[in-house]
Protein backbone atom coordinates (compact mmCIF):
# COMPACT_ATOMS: atom_id res chain seq x y z
CA UNK A 1 0.00 0.00 0.00
CA UNK A 2 1.33 3.38 -1.01
CA UNK A 3 2.14 5.76 1.79
CA UNK A 4 0.49 8.62 -0.11
CA UNK A 5 -3.06 8.01 -1.29
CA UNK A 6 -4.96 10.49 -3.43
CA UNK A 7 -8.65 10.76 -4.13
CA UNK A 8 -10.55 10.86 -6.29
CA UNK A 9 -8.57 9.02 -8.95
CA UNK A 10 -10.26 11.16 -11.60
CA UNK A 11 -12.64 14.08 -11.62
CA UNK A 12 -14.65 15.88 -14.30
CA UNK A 13 -16.00 19.37 -13.64
CA UNK A 14 -17.42 22.25 -15.64
CA UNK A 15 -15.40 25.35 -16.35
CA UNK A 16 -15.82 27.96 -13.65
CA UNK A 17 -16.64 25.49 -10.90
CA UNK A 18 -14.53 24.85 -7.81
CA UNK A 19 -13.12 21.50 -6.80
CA UNK A 20 -11.13 19.91 -3.99
CA UNK A 21 -8.61 17.12 -4.31
CA UNK A 22 -7.59 14.99 -1.35
CA UNK A 23 -4.31 13.51 -0.19
CA UNK A 24 -3.95 11.14 2.76
CA UNK A 25 -0.51 10.07 3.86
CA UNK A 26 1.03 7.72 6.36
CA UNK A 27 4.61 8.99 6.02
CA UNK A 28 5.74 9.98 9.49
CA UNK A 29 7.59 11.98 10.41
CA UNK A 30 7.65 14.22 7.38
CA UNK A 31 9.30 17.51 6.59
CA UNK A 32 7.25 18.94 3.75
CA UNK A 33 4.26 18.30 1.54
CA UNK A 34 4.06 19.46 -2.05
CA UNK A 35 1.38 19.63 -4.71
CA UNK A 36 2.35 19.44 -8.35
CA UNK A 37 0.45 19.92 -11.59
CA UNK A 38 1.45 17.68 -14.46
CA UNK A 39 0.20 18.28 -17.98
CA UNK A 40 0.20 15.35 -20.39
CA UNK A 41 3.65 14.75 -21.82
CA UNK A 42 5.36 17.21 -19.50
CA UNK A 43 7.15 17.11 -16.19
CA UNK A 44 5.43 18.07 -12.92
CA UNK A 45 5.27 21.76 -12.04
CA UNK A 46 5.34 22.86 -8.42
CA UNK A 47 2.15 24.52 -7.15
CA UNK A 48 2.63 24.70 -3.38
CA UNK A 49 5.12 23.59 -0.74
CA UNK A 50 4.21 23.39 2.96
CA UNK A 51 6.36 22.41 5.90
CA UNK A 52 4.86 20.27 8.67
CA UNK A 53 4.22 23.41 10.72
CA UNK A 54 2.16 25.20 8.05
CA UNK A 55 -1.52 24.59 7.47
CA UNK A 56 -2.28 26.56 4.33
CA UNK A 57 -0.49 27.87 1.25
CA UNK A 58 -1.95 29.64 -1.77
CA UNK A 59 -0.76 30.11 -5.31
CA UNK A 60 -3.27 32.08 -7.32
CA UNK A 61 -6.43 30.01 -7.69
CA UNK A 62 -4.78 27.04 -5.97
CA UNK A 63 -4.97 26.71 -2.18
CA UNK A 64 -3.45 23.81 -0.32
CA UNK A 65 -4.30 22.95 3.27
CA UNK A 66 -2.58 20.58 5.65
CA UNK A 67 -3.82 18.86 8.80
CA UNK A 68 -0.79 17.14 10.31
CA UNK A 69 -2.90 15.57 13.06
CA UNK A 70 -5.10 13.65 10.64
CA UNK A 71 -2.35 13.37 8.02
CA UNK A 72 -4.53 14.90 5.34
CA UNK A 73 -3.98 17.58 2.75
CA UNK A 74 -6.36 19.14 0.27
CA UNK A 75 -5.84 21.13 -2.89
CA UNK A 76 -8.69 23.51 -3.66
CA UNK A 77 -9.01 24.95 -7.15
CA UNK A 78 -11.19 28.02 -7.50
CA UNK A 79 -13.02 29.10 -10.64
CA UNK A 80 -11.58 26.32 -12.76
CA UNK A 81 -10.30 26.96 -16.26
CA UNK A 82 -9.86 24.64 -19.22
CA UNK A 83 -6.09 24.87 -18.69
CA UNK A 84 -6.49 23.31 -15.25
CA UNK A 85 -7.07 19.95 -16.96
CA UNK A 86 -4.08 17.92 -15.79
CA UNK A 87 -2.91 15.41 -13.22
CA UNK A 88 -2.39 16.76 -9.68
CA UNK A 89 0.18 14.97 -7.60
CA UNK A 90 0.69 15.08 -3.84
CA UNK A 91 4.24 14.46 -2.59
CA UNK A 92 5.37 13.97 1.01
CA UNK A 93 9.04 14.11 1.94
CA UNK A 94 10.89 12.45 4.79
CA UNK A 95 13.30 14.54 6.84
CA UNK A 96 16.91 13.78 6.15
CA UNK A 97 19.71 14.70 3.79
CA UNK A 98 17.78 14.29 0.57
CA UNK A 99 14.24 14.73 1.92
CA UNK A 100 13.33 11.66 -0.12
CA UNK A 101 9.90 12.26 -1.63
CA UNK A 102 7.04 9.79 -1.72
CA UNK A 103 4.63 10.49 -4.56
CA UNK A 104 0.94 9.81 -4.80
CA UNK A 105 -0.47 8.45 -8.05
CA UNK A 106 -2.26 11.67 -8.76
CA UNK A 107 -5.78 12.83 -9.48
CA UNK A 108 -6.67 13.33 -13.13
CA UNK A 109 -8.78 16.47 -13.50
CA UNK A 110 -10.74 17.25 -16.66
CA UNK A 111 -12.40 20.64 -16.99
CA UNK A 112 -15.16 20.79 -19.61
CA UNK A 113 -16.39 23.99 -21.22
CA UNK B 1 16.11 31.23 -18.10
CA UNK B 2 16.17 27.86 -19.82
CA UNK B 3 14.42 25.05 -18.01
CA UNK B 4 15.59 21.53 -17.31
CA UNK B 5 16.18 19.65 -20.53
CA UNK B 6 16.37 15.92 -21.11
CA UNK B 7 17.59 13.91 -24.04
CA UNK B 8 16.34 11.89 -25.77
CA UNK B 9 12.62 12.46 -25.40
CA UNK B 10 11.95 8.87 -26.43
CA UNK B 11 14.10 5.77 -26.66
CA UNK B 12 13.13 2.32 -27.84
CA UNK B 13 15.69 -0.42 -27.28
CA UNK B 14 15.81 -4.17 -27.08
CA UNK B 15 16.34 -6.14 -23.92
CA UNK B 16 20.04 -6.47 -23.19
CA UNK B 17 21.04 -3.23 -24.89
CA UNK B 18 22.48 -0.19 -23.22
CA UNK B 19 20.84 3.23 -23.04
CA UNK B 20 22.14 6.51 -21.69
CA UNK B 21 19.79 9.29 -20.68
CA UNK B 22 21.00 12.83 -20.28
CA UNK B 23 19.76 15.68 -18.12
CA UNK B 24 20.84 19.32 -18.25
CA UNK B 25 19.70 21.15 -15.13
CA UNK B 26 18.97 24.84 -14.82
CA UNK B 27 22.23 26.76 -14.68
CA UNK B 28 23.37 27.37 -11.13
CA UNK B 29 21.29 24.56 -9.62
CA UNK B 30 23.45 22.40 -7.40
CA UNK B 31 20.76 19.81 -6.65
CA UNK B 32 19.89 17.30 -9.35
CA UNK B 33 17.41 14.47 -8.94
CA UNK B 34 16.41 11.47 -11.03
CA UNK B 35 12.96 9.93 -10.82
CA UNK B 36 11.13 7.20 -12.68
CA UNK B 37 7.49 6.51 -13.40
CA UNK B 38 6.61 2.99 -14.38
CA UNK B 39 3.30 2.71 -16.24
CA UNK B 40 0.34 2.67 -13.90
CA UNK B 41 2.38 3.52 -10.85
CA UNK B 42 3.51 6.59 -9.00
CA UNK B 43 6.72 8.50 -9.66
CA UNK B 44 9.60 7.15 -7.57
CA UNK B 45 12.82 8.73 -6.42
CA UNK B 46 16.02 7.23 -7.82
CA UNK B 47 18.87 9.42 -6.62
CA UNK B 48 20.04 12.88 -5.66
CA UNK B 49 23.22 14.72 -6.59
CA UNK B 50 24.60 17.76 -4.84
CA UNK B 51 27.00 19.21 -7.37
CA UNK B 52 29.02 16.22 -8.56
CA UNK B 53 28.51 14.10 -5.43
CA UNK B 54 25.82 11.49 -4.90
CA UNK B 55 23.90 12.60 -1.82
CA UNK B 56 21.50 9.68 -1.84
CA UNK B 57 21.12 6.80 -4.29
CA UNK B 58 18.84 4.65 -2.18
CA UNK B 59 16.17 4.58 -4.88
CA UNK B 60 18.34 3.04 -7.59
CA UNK B 61 16.74 -0.31 -8.45
CA UNK B 62 19.92 -2.34 -8.95
CA UNK B 63 23.48 -2.17 -10.21
CA UNK B 64 22.38 -2.09 -13.83
CA UNK B 65 21.75 1.60 -13.29
CA UNK B 66 24.66 4.04 -13.14
CA UNK B 67 24.29 7.78 -12.70
CA UNK B 68 27.02 10.33 -13.09
CA UNK B 69 27.27 14.09 -12.92
CA UNK B 70 30.53 15.20 -14.37
CA UNK B 71 31.79 18.53 -13.06
CA UNK B 72 28.53 19.16 -11.31
CA UNK B 73 26.78 20.20 -14.50
CA UNK B 74 24.80 17.77 -16.66
CA UNK B 75 24.01 14.25 -15.53
CA UNK B 76 23.69 10.93 -17.29
CA UNK B 77 21.79 7.83 -16.28
CA UNK B 78 22.96 4.64 -17.94
CA UNK B 79 21.03 1.41 -17.94
CA UNK B 80 23.14 -1.61 -18.85
CA UNK B 81 21.86 -4.14 -19.76
CA UNK B 82 18.28 -2.99 -20.06
CA UNK B 83 15.45 -5.26 -18.94
CA UNK B 84 11.75 -5.15 -19.80
CA UNK B 85 10.83 -3.79 -16.36
CA UNK B 86 13.04 -0.75 -16.93
CA UNK B 87 10.43 0.69 -19.29
CA UNK B 88 8.92 3.91 -18.05
CA UNK B 89 9.36 7.66 -18.01
CA UNK B 90 12.55 8.97 -16.45
CA UNK B 91 12.36 12.48 -15.04
CA UNK B 92 15.14 14.74 -14.00
CA UNK B 93 14.67 17.71 -11.68
CA UNK B 94 16.96 20.41 -10.35
CA UNK B 95 16.89 22.97 -7.56
CA UNK B 96 19.13 25.53 -5.91
CA UNK B 97 21.02 24.48 -2.82
CA UNK B 98 19.33 25.20 0.47
CA UNK B 99 15.71 25.63 1.42
CA UNK B 100 14.34 25.13 4.91
CA UNK B 101 13.25 21.56 5.57
CA UNK B 102 13.91 20.62 1.98
CA UNK B 103 11.47 23.16 0.61
CA UNK B 104 13.52 24.26 -2.36
CA UNK B 105 11.41 24.31 -5.50
CA UNK B 106 12.27 21.47 -7.84
CA UNK B 107 12.00 22.12 -11.56
CA UNK B 108 11.29 19.04 -13.62
CA UNK B 109 12.33 18.26 -17.14
CA UNK B 110 9.86 16.83 -19.66
CA UNK B 111 11.10 13.29 -19.12
CA UNK B 112 12.55 10.56 -21.31
CA UNK B 113 10.16 7.78 -22.25
CA UNK B 114 12.10 4.51 -22.35
CA UNK B 115 10.63 1.43 -23.94
CA UNK B 116 12.47 -1.87 -23.64
CA UNK B 117 11.25 -4.56 -26.05
PDB file of C-alpha atoms in Angstrom:
ATOM      1  CA  UNK A   1       0.000   0.000   0.000  1.00  0.00           C
ATOM      2  CA  UNK A   2       1.332   3.383  -1.011  1.00  0.00           C
ATOM      3  CA  UNK A   3       2.142   5.757   1.792  1.00  0.00           C
ATOM      4  CA  UNK A   4       0.494   8.621  -0.111  1.00  0.00           C
ATOM      5  CA  UNK A   5      -3.063   8.011  -1.286  1.00  0.00           C
ATOM      6  CA  UNK A   6      -4.962  10.490  -3.429  1.00  0.00           C
ATOM      7  CA  UNK A   7      -8.651  10.765  -4.131  1.00  0.00           C
ATOM      8  CA  UNK A   8     -10.551  10.861  -6.290  1.00  0.00           C
ATOM      9  CA  UNK A   9      -8.573   9.018  -8.955  1.00  0.00           C
ATOM     10  CA  UNK A  10     -10.261  11.163 -11.600  1.00  0.00           C
ATOM     11  CA  UNK A  11     -12.638  14.084 -11.621  1.00  0.00           C
ATOM     12  CA  UNK A  12     -14.646  15.879 -14.297  1.00  0.00           C
ATOM     13  CA  UNK A  13     -15.997  19.374 -13.640  1.00  0.00           C
ATOM     14  CA  UNK A  14     -17.418  22.255 -15.639  1.00  0.00           C
ATOM     15  CA  UNK A  15     -15.402  25.354 -16.346  1.00  0.00           C
ATOM     16  CA  UNK A  16     -15.824  27.964 -13.654  1.00  0.00           C
ATOM     17  CA  UNK A  17     -16.641  25.485 -10.902  1.00  0.00           C
ATOM     18  CA  UNK A  18     -14.530  24.853  -7.815  1.00  0.00           C
ATOM     19  CA  UNK A  19     -13.120  21.499  -6.799  1.00  0.00           C
ATOM     20  CA  UNK A  20     -11.135  19.906  -3.992  1.00  0.00           C
ATOM     21  CA  UNK A  21      -8.608  17.117  -4.307  1.00  0.00           C
ATOM     22  CA  UNK A  22      -7.593  14.988  -1.348  1.00  0.00           C
ATOM     23  CA  UNK A  23      -4.306  13.509  -0.190  1.00  0.00           C
ATOM     24  CA  UNK A  24      -3.950  11.137   2.763  1.00  0.00           C
ATOM     25  CA  UNK A  25      -0.513  10.071   3.859  1.00  0.00           C
ATOM     26  CA  UNK A  26       1.030   7.717   6.364  1.00  0.00           C
ATOM     27  CA  UNK A  27       4.605   8.994   6.017  1.00  0.00           C
ATOM     28  CA  UNK A  28       5.741   9.975   9.493  1.00  0.00           C
ATOM     29  CA  UNK A  29       7.594  11.981  10.405  1.00  0.00           C
ATOM     30  CA  UNK A  30       7.653  14.219   7.383  1.00  0.00           C
ATOM     31  CA  UNK A  31       9.296  17.511   6.593  1.00  0.00           C
ATOM     32  CA  UNK A  32       7.250  18.939   3.754  1.00  0.00           C
ATOM     33  CA  UNK A  33       4.256  18.301   1.537  1.00  0.00           C
ATOM     34  CA  UNK A  34       4.060  19.459  -2.050  1.00  0.00           C
ATOM     35  CA  UNK A  35       1.381  19.634  -4.706  1.00  0.00           C
ATOM     36  CA  UNK A  36       2.354  19.437  -8.347  1.00  0.00           C
ATOM     37  CA  UNK A  37       0.449  19.917 -11.595  1.00  0.00           C
ATOM     38  CA  UNK A  38       1.449  17.677 -14.460  1.00  0.00           C
ATOM     39  CA  UNK A  39       0.203  18.279 -17.976  1.00  0.00           C
ATOM     40  CA  UNK A  40       0.205  15.352 -20.389  1.00  0.00           C
ATOM     41  CA  UNK A  41       3.653  14.755 -21.825  1.00  0.00           C
ATOM     42  CA  UNK A  42       5.358  17.208 -19.500  1.00  0.00           C
ATOM     43  CA  UNK A  43       7.145  17.108 -16.188  1.00  0.00           C
ATOM     44  CA  UNK A  44       5.426  18.068 -12.920  1.00  0.00           C
ATOM     45  CA  UNK A  45       5.269  21.760 -12.038  1.00  0.00           C
ATOM     46  CA  UNK A  46       5.336  22.865  -8.422  1.00  0.00           C
ATOM     47  CA  UNK A  47       2.150  24.517  -7.146  1.00  0.00           C
ATOM     48  CA  UNK A  48       2.630  24.704  -3.381  1.00  0.00           C
ATOM     49  CA  UNK A  49       5.118  23.594  -0.742  1.00  0.00           C
ATOM     50  CA  UNK A  50       4.206  23.386   2.959  1.00  0.00           C
ATOM     51  CA  UNK A  51       6.355  22.405   5.903  1.00  0.00           C
ATOM     52  CA  UNK A  52       4.861  20.266   8.668  1.00  0.00           C
ATOM     53  CA  UNK A  53       4.221  23.409  10.717  1.00  0.00           C
ATOM     54  CA  UNK A  54       2.163  25.197   8.054  1.00  0.00           C
ATOM     55  CA  UNK A  55      -1.519  24.587   7.474  1.00  0.00           C
ATOM     56  CA  UNK A  56      -2.276  26.561   4.328  1.00  0.00           C
ATOM     57  CA  UNK A  57      -0.493  27.875   1.253  1.00  0.00           C
ATOM     58  CA  UNK A  58      -1.945  29.639  -1.770  1.00  0.00           C
ATOM     59  CA  UNK A  59      -0.761  30.106  -5.314  1.00  0.00           C
ATOM     60  CA  UNK A  60      -3.269  32.083  -7.316  1.00  0.00           C
ATOM     61  CA  UNK A  61      -6.427  30.013  -7.691  1.00  0.00           C
ATOM     62  CA  UNK A  62      -4.781  27.043  -5.968  1.00  0.00           C
ATOM     63  CA  UNK A  63      -4.972  26.707  -2.185  1.00  0.00           C
ATOM     64  CA  UNK A  64      -3.448  23.808  -0.321  1.00  0.00           C
ATOM     65  CA  UNK A  65      -4.301  22.946   3.268  1.00  0.00           C
ATOM     66  CA  UNK A  66      -2.583  20.581   5.650  1.00  0.00           C
ATOM     67  CA  UNK A  67      -3.821  18.861   8.799  1.00  0.00           C
ATOM     68  CA  UNK A  68      -0.794  17.143  10.308  1.00  0.00           C
ATOM     69  CA  UNK A  69      -2.899  15.567  13.062  1.00  0.00           C
ATOM     70  CA  UNK A  70      -5.101  13.646  10.639  1.00  0.00           C
ATOM     71  CA  UNK A  71      -2.352  13.374   8.024  1.00  0.00           C
ATOM     72  CA  UNK A  72      -4.527  14.897   5.340  1.00  0.00           C
ATOM     73  CA  UNK A  73      -3.978  17.578   2.751  1.00  0.00           C
ATOM     74  CA  UNK A  74      -6.360  19.142   0.269  1.00  0.00           C
ATOM     75  CA  UNK A  75      -5.839  21.133  -2.895  1.00  0.00           C
ATOM     76  CA  UNK A  76      -8.690  23.511  -3.655  1.00  0.00           C
ATOM     77  CA  UNK A  77      -9.014  24.950  -7.150  1.00  0.00           C
ATOM     78  CA  UNK A  78     -11.194  28.017  -7.495  1.00  0.00           C
ATOM     79  CA  UNK A  79     -13.021  29.101 -10.642  1.00  0.00           C
ATOM     80  CA  UNK A  80     -11.575  26.316 -12.756  1.00  0.00           C
ATOM     81  CA  UNK A  81     -10.304  26.962 -16.261  1.00  0.00           C
ATOM     82  CA  UNK A  82      -9.856  24.642 -19.215  1.00  0.00           C
ATOM     83  CA  UNK A  83      -6.090  24.867 -18.689  1.00  0.00           C
ATOM     84  CA  UNK A  84      -6.492  23.308 -15.248  1.00  0.00           C
ATOM     85  CA  UNK A  85      -7.066  19.950 -16.956  1.00  0.00           C
ATOM     86  CA  UNK A  86      -4.080  17.923 -15.787  1.00  0.00           C
ATOM     87  CA  UNK A  87      -2.910  15.410 -13.219  1.00  0.00           C
ATOM     88  CA  UNK A  88      -2.395  16.762  -9.684  1.00  0.00           C
ATOM     89  CA  UNK A  89       0.181  14.971  -7.598  1.00  0.00           C
ATOM     90  CA  UNK A  90       0.694  15.077  -3.839  1.00  0.00           C
ATOM     91  CA  UNK A  91       4.240  14.458  -2.586  1.00  0.00           C
ATOM     92  CA  UNK A  92       5.366  13.965   1.010  1.00  0.00           C
ATOM     93  CA  UNK A  93       9.043  14.105   1.938  1.00  0.00           C
ATOM     94  CA  UNK A  94      10.887  12.447   4.791  1.00  0.00           C
ATOM     95  CA  UNK A  95      13.296  14.542   6.836  1.00  0.00           C
ATOM     96  CA  UNK A  96      16.914  13.782   6.154  1.00  0.00           C
ATOM     97  CA  UNK A  97      19.707  14.699   3.787  1.00  0.00           C
ATOM     98  CA  UNK A  98      17.778  14.285   0.572  1.00  0.00           C
ATOM     99  CA  UNK A  99      14.236  14.727   1.921  1.00  0.00           C
ATOM    100  CA  UNK A 100      13.331  11.662  -0.116  1.00  0.00           C
ATOM    101  CA  UNK A 101       9.901  12.256  -1.630  1.00  0.00           C
ATOM    102  CA  UNK A 102       7.037   9.793  -1.715  1.00  0.00           C
ATOM    103  CA  UNK A 103       4.632  10.487  -4.565  1.00  0.00           C
ATOM    104  CA  UNK A 104       0.943   9.812  -4.803  1.00  0.00           C
ATOM    105  CA  UNK A 105      -0.473   8.446  -8.049  1.00  0.00           C
ATOM    106  CA  UNK A 106      -2.263  11.670  -8.755  1.00  0.00           C
ATOM    107  CA  UNK A 107      -5.781  12.830  -9.484  1.00  0.00           C
ATOM    108  CA  UNK A 108      -6.672  13.327 -13.130  1.00  0.00           C
ATOM    109  CA  UNK A 109      -8.776  16.465 -13.500  1.00  0.00           C
ATOM    110  CA  UNK A 110     -10.737  17.249 -16.656  1.00  0.00           C
ATOM    111  CA  UNK A 111     -12.397  20.640 -16.995  1.00  0.00           C
ATOM    112  CA  UNK A 112     -15.161  20.788 -19.610  1.00  0.00           C
ATOM    113  CA  UNK A 113     -16.395  23.994 -21.222  1.00  0.00           C
TER     114      UNK A 113
ATOM    115  CA  UNK B   1      16.107  31.234 -18.103  1.00  0.00           C
ATOM    116  CA  UNK B   2      16.168  27.855 -19.820  1.00  0.00           C
ATOM    117  CA  UNK B   3      14.423  25.052 -18.010  1.00  0.00           C
ATOM    118  CA  UNK B   4      15.593  21.526 -17.309  1.00  0.00           C
ATOM    119  CA  UNK B   5      16.183  19.651 -20.531  1.00  0.00           C
ATOM    120  CA  UNK B   6      16.367  15.923 -21.106  1.00  0.00           C
ATOM    121  CA  UNK B   7      17.590  13.910 -24.038  1.00  0.00           C
ATOM    122  CA  UNK B   8      16.343  11.894 -25.770  1.00  0.00           C
ATOM    123  CA  UNK B   9      12.622  12.460 -25.404  1.00  0.00           C
ATOM    124  CA  UNK B  10      11.948   8.875 -26.432  1.00  0.00           C
ATOM    125  CA  UNK B  11      14.102   5.767 -26.662  1.00  0.00           C
ATOM    126  CA  UNK B  12      13.133   2.319 -27.837  1.00  0.00           C
ATOM    127  CA  UNK B  13      15.693  -0.418 -27.282  1.00  0.00           C
ATOM    128  CA  UNK B  14      15.813  -4.174 -27.083  1.00  0.00           C
ATOM    129  CA  UNK B  15      16.342  -6.136 -23.925  1.00  0.00           C
ATOM    130  CA  UNK B  16      20.037  -6.471 -23.193  1.00  0.00           C
ATOM    131  CA  UNK B  17      21.039  -3.235 -24.892  1.00  0.00           C
ATOM    132  CA  UNK B  18      22.478  -0.189 -23.218  1.00  0.00           C
ATOM    133  CA  UNK B  19      20.838   3.226 -23.043  1.00  0.00           C
ATOM    134  CA  UNK B  20      22.137   6.506 -21.690  1.00  0.00           C
ATOM    135  CA  UNK B  21      19.790   9.289 -20.685  1.00  0.00           C
ATOM    136  CA  UNK B  22      20.996  12.832 -20.277  1.00  0.00           C
ATOM    137  CA  UNK B  23      19.759  15.684 -18.120  1.00  0.00           C
ATOM    138  CA  UNK B  24      20.837  19.320 -18.253  1.00  0.00           C
ATOM    139  CA  UNK B  25      19.702  21.150 -15.129  1.00  0.00           C
ATOM    140  CA  UNK B  26      18.970  24.838 -14.821  1.00  0.00           C
ATOM    141  CA  UNK B  27      22.229  26.761 -14.683  1.00  0.00           C
ATOM    142  CA  UNK B  28      23.369  27.366 -11.128  1.00  0.00           C
ATOM    143  CA  UNK B  29      21.287  24.565  -9.618  1.00  0.00           C
ATOM    144  CA  UNK B  30      23.449  22.399  -7.398  1.00  0.00           C
ATOM    145  CA  UNK B  31      20.764  19.813  -6.654  1.00  0.00           C
ATOM    146  CA  UNK B  32      19.892  17.298  -9.349  1.00  0.00           C
ATOM    147  CA  UNK B  33      17.407  14.470  -8.944  1.00  0.00           C
ATOM    148  CA  UNK B  34      16.413  11.468 -11.034  1.00  0.00           C
ATOM    149  CA  UNK B  35      12.962   9.935 -10.818  1.00  0.00           C
ATOM    150  CA  UNK B  36      11.130   7.199 -12.682  1.00  0.00           C
ATOM    151  CA  UNK B  37       7.492   6.506 -13.399  1.00  0.00           C
ATOM    152  CA  UNK B  38       6.610   2.990 -14.383  1.00  0.00           C
ATOM    153  CA  UNK B  39       3.302   2.710 -16.241  1.00  0.00           C
ATOM    154  CA  UNK B  40       0.339   2.672 -13.903  1.00  0.00           C
ATOM    155  CA  UNK B  41       2.381   3.517 -10.850  1.00  0.00           C
ATOM    156  CA  UNK B  42       3.514   6.590  -9.001  1.00  0.00           C
ATOM    157  CA  UNK B  43       6.722   8.501  -9.659  1.00  0.00           C
ATOM    158  CA  UNK B  44       9.601   7.148  -7.574  1.00  0.00           C
ATOM    159  CA  UNK B  45      12.824   8.729  -6.425  1.00  0.00           C
ATOM    160  CA  UNK B  46      16.018   7.226  -7.816  1.00  0.00           C
ATOM    161  CA  UNK B  47      18.865   9.416  -6.618  1.00  0.00           C
ATOM    162  CA  UNK B  48      20.042  12.880  -5.658  1.00  0.00           C
ATOM    163  CA  UNK B  49      23.224  14.721  -6.592  1.00  0.00           C
ATOM    164  CA  UNK B  50      24.604  17.758  -4.837  1.00  0.00           C
ATOM    165  CA  UNK B  51      26.997  19.209  -7.371  1.00  0.00           C
ATOM    166  CA  UNK B  52      29.016  16.217  -8.556  1.00  0.00           C
ATOM    167  CA  UNK B  53      28.508  14.096  -5.435  1.00  0.00           C
ATOM    168  CA  UNK B  54      25.815  11.490  -4.896  1.00  0.00           C
ATOM    169  CA  UNK B  55      23.903  12.602  -1.818  1.00  0.00           C
ATOM    170  CA  UNK B  56      21.496   9.675  -1.837  1.00  0.00           C
ATOM    171  CA  UNK B  57      21.117   6.800  -4.295  1.00  0.00           C
ATOM    172  CA  UNK B  58      18.836   4.652  -2.180  1.00  0.00           C
ATOM    173  CA  UNK B  59      16.172   4.575  -4.883  1.00  0.00           C
ATOM    174  CA  UNK B  60      18.335   3.044  -7.586  1.00  0.00           C
ATOM    175  CA  UNK B  61      16.743  -0.312  -8.448  1.00  0.00           C
ATOM    176  CA  UNK B  62      19.924  -2.342  -8.948  1.00  0.00           C
ATOM    177  CA  UNK B  63      23.483  -2.175 -10.208  1.00  0.00           C
ATOM    178  CA  UNK B  64      22.378  -2.090 -13.832  1.00  0.00           C
ATOM    179  CA  UNK B  65      21.745   1.604 -13.287  1.00  0.00           C
ATOM    180  CA  UNK B  66      24.659   4.036 -13.144  1.00  0.00           C
ATOM    181  CA  UNK B  67      24.286   7.777 -12.700  1.00  0.00           C
ATOM    182  CA  UNK B  68      27.021  10.328 -13.087  1.00  0.00           C
ATOM    183  CA  UNK B  69      27.267  14.086 -12.915  1.00  0.00           C
ATOM    184  CA  UNK B  70      30.533  15.197 -14.367  1.00  0.00           C
ATOM    185  CA  UNK B  71      31.789  18.525 -13.058  1.00  0.00           C
ATOM    186  CA  UNK B  72      28.529  19.155 -11.307  1.00  0.00           C
ATOM    187  CA  UNK B  73      26.783  20.196 -14.495  1.00  0.00           C
ATOM    188  CA  UNK B  74      24.802  17.775 -16.656  1.00  0.00           C
ATOM    189  CA  UNK B  75      24.009  14.250 -15.532  1.00  0.00           C
ATOM    190  CA  UNK B  76      23.688  10.926 -17.294  1.00  0.00           C
ATOM    191  CA  UNK B  77      21.789   7.827 -16.281  1.00  0.00           C
ATOM    192  CA  UNK B  78      22.964   4.638 -17.940  1.00  0.00           C
ATOM    193  CA  UNK B  79      21.025   1.407 -17.945  1.00  0.00           C
ATOM    194  CA  UNK B  80      23.140  -1.610 -18.845  1.00  0.00           C
ATOM    195  CA  UNK B  81      21.857  -4.136 -19.761  1.00  0.00           C
ATOM    196  CA  UNK B  82      18.282  -2.989 -20.062  1.00  0.00           C
ATOM    197  CA  UNK B  83      15.449  -5.263 -18.943  1.00  0.00           C
ATOM    198  CA  UNK B  84      11.752  -5.150 -19.800  1.00  0.00           C
ATOM    199  CA  UNK B  85      10.832  -3.795 -16.357  1.00  0.00           C
ATOM    200  CA  UNK B  86      13.039  -0.752 -16.928  1.00  0.00           C
ATOM    201  CA  UNK B  87      10.426   0.694 -19.285  1.00  0.00           C
ATOM    202  CA  UNK B  88       8.918   3.905 -18.050  1.00  0.00           C
ATOM    203  CA  UNK B  89       9.356   7.656 -18.015  1.00  0.00           C
ATOM    204  CA  UNK B  90      12.548   8.967 -16.446  1.00  0.00           C
ATOM    205  CA  UNK B  91      12.361  12.479 -15.044  1.00  0.00           C
ATOM    206  CA  UNK B  92      15.144  14.736 -13.999  1.00  0.00           C
ATOM    207  CA  UNK B  93      14.674  17.714 -11.683  1.00  0.00           C
ATOM    208  CA  UNK B  94      16.960  20.408 -10.351  1.00  0.00           C
ATOM    209  CA  UNK B  95      16.891  22.969  -7.561  1.00  0.00           C
ATOM    210  CA  UNK B  96      19.129  25.532  -5.911  1.00  0.00           C
ATOM    211  CA  UNK B  97      21.019  24.480  -2.818  1.00  0.00           C
ATOM    212  CA  UNK B  98      19.327  25.196   0.469  1.00  0.00           C
ATOM    213  CA  UNK B  99      15.705  25.627   1.418  1.00  0.00           C
ATOM    214  CA  UNK B 100      14.342  25.129   4.911  1.00  0.00           C
ATOM    215  CA  UNK B 101      13.250  21.557   5.568  1.00  0.00           C
ATOM    216  CA  UNK B 102      13.910  20.616   1.979  1.00  0.00           C
ATOM    217  CA  UNK B 103      11.468  23.160   0.607  1.00  0.00           C
ATOM    218  CA  UNK B 104      13.520  24.262  -2.365  1.00  0.00           C
ATOM    219  CA  UNK B 105      11.413  24.314  -5.502  1.00  0.00           C
ATOM    220  CA  UNK B 106      12.272  21.474  -7.836  1.00  0.00           C
ATOM    221  CA  UNK B 107      11.995  22.116 -11.558  1.00  0.00           C
ATOM    222  CA  UNK B 108      11.294  19.043 -13.619  1.00  0.00           C
ATOM    223  CA  UNK B 109      12.330  18.257 -17.137  1.00  0.00           C
ATOM    224  CA  UNK B 110       9.859  16.827 -19.658  1.00  0.00           C
ATOM    225  CA  UNK B 111      11.101  13.289 -19.123  1.00  0.00           C
ATOM    226  CA  UNK B 112      12.548  10.556 -21.309  1.00  0.00           C
ATOM    227  CA  UNK B 113      10.161   7.777 -22.254  1.00  0.00           C
ATOM    228  CA  UNK B 114      12.102   4.512 -22.350  1.00  0.00           C
ATOM    229  CA  UNK B 115      10.627   1.433 -23.937  1.00  0.00           C
ATOM    230  CA  UNK B 116      12.473  -1.866 -23.642  1.00  0.00           C
ATOM    231  CA  UNK B 117      11.253  -4.555 -26.045  1.00  0.00           C
TER     232      UNK B 117
END
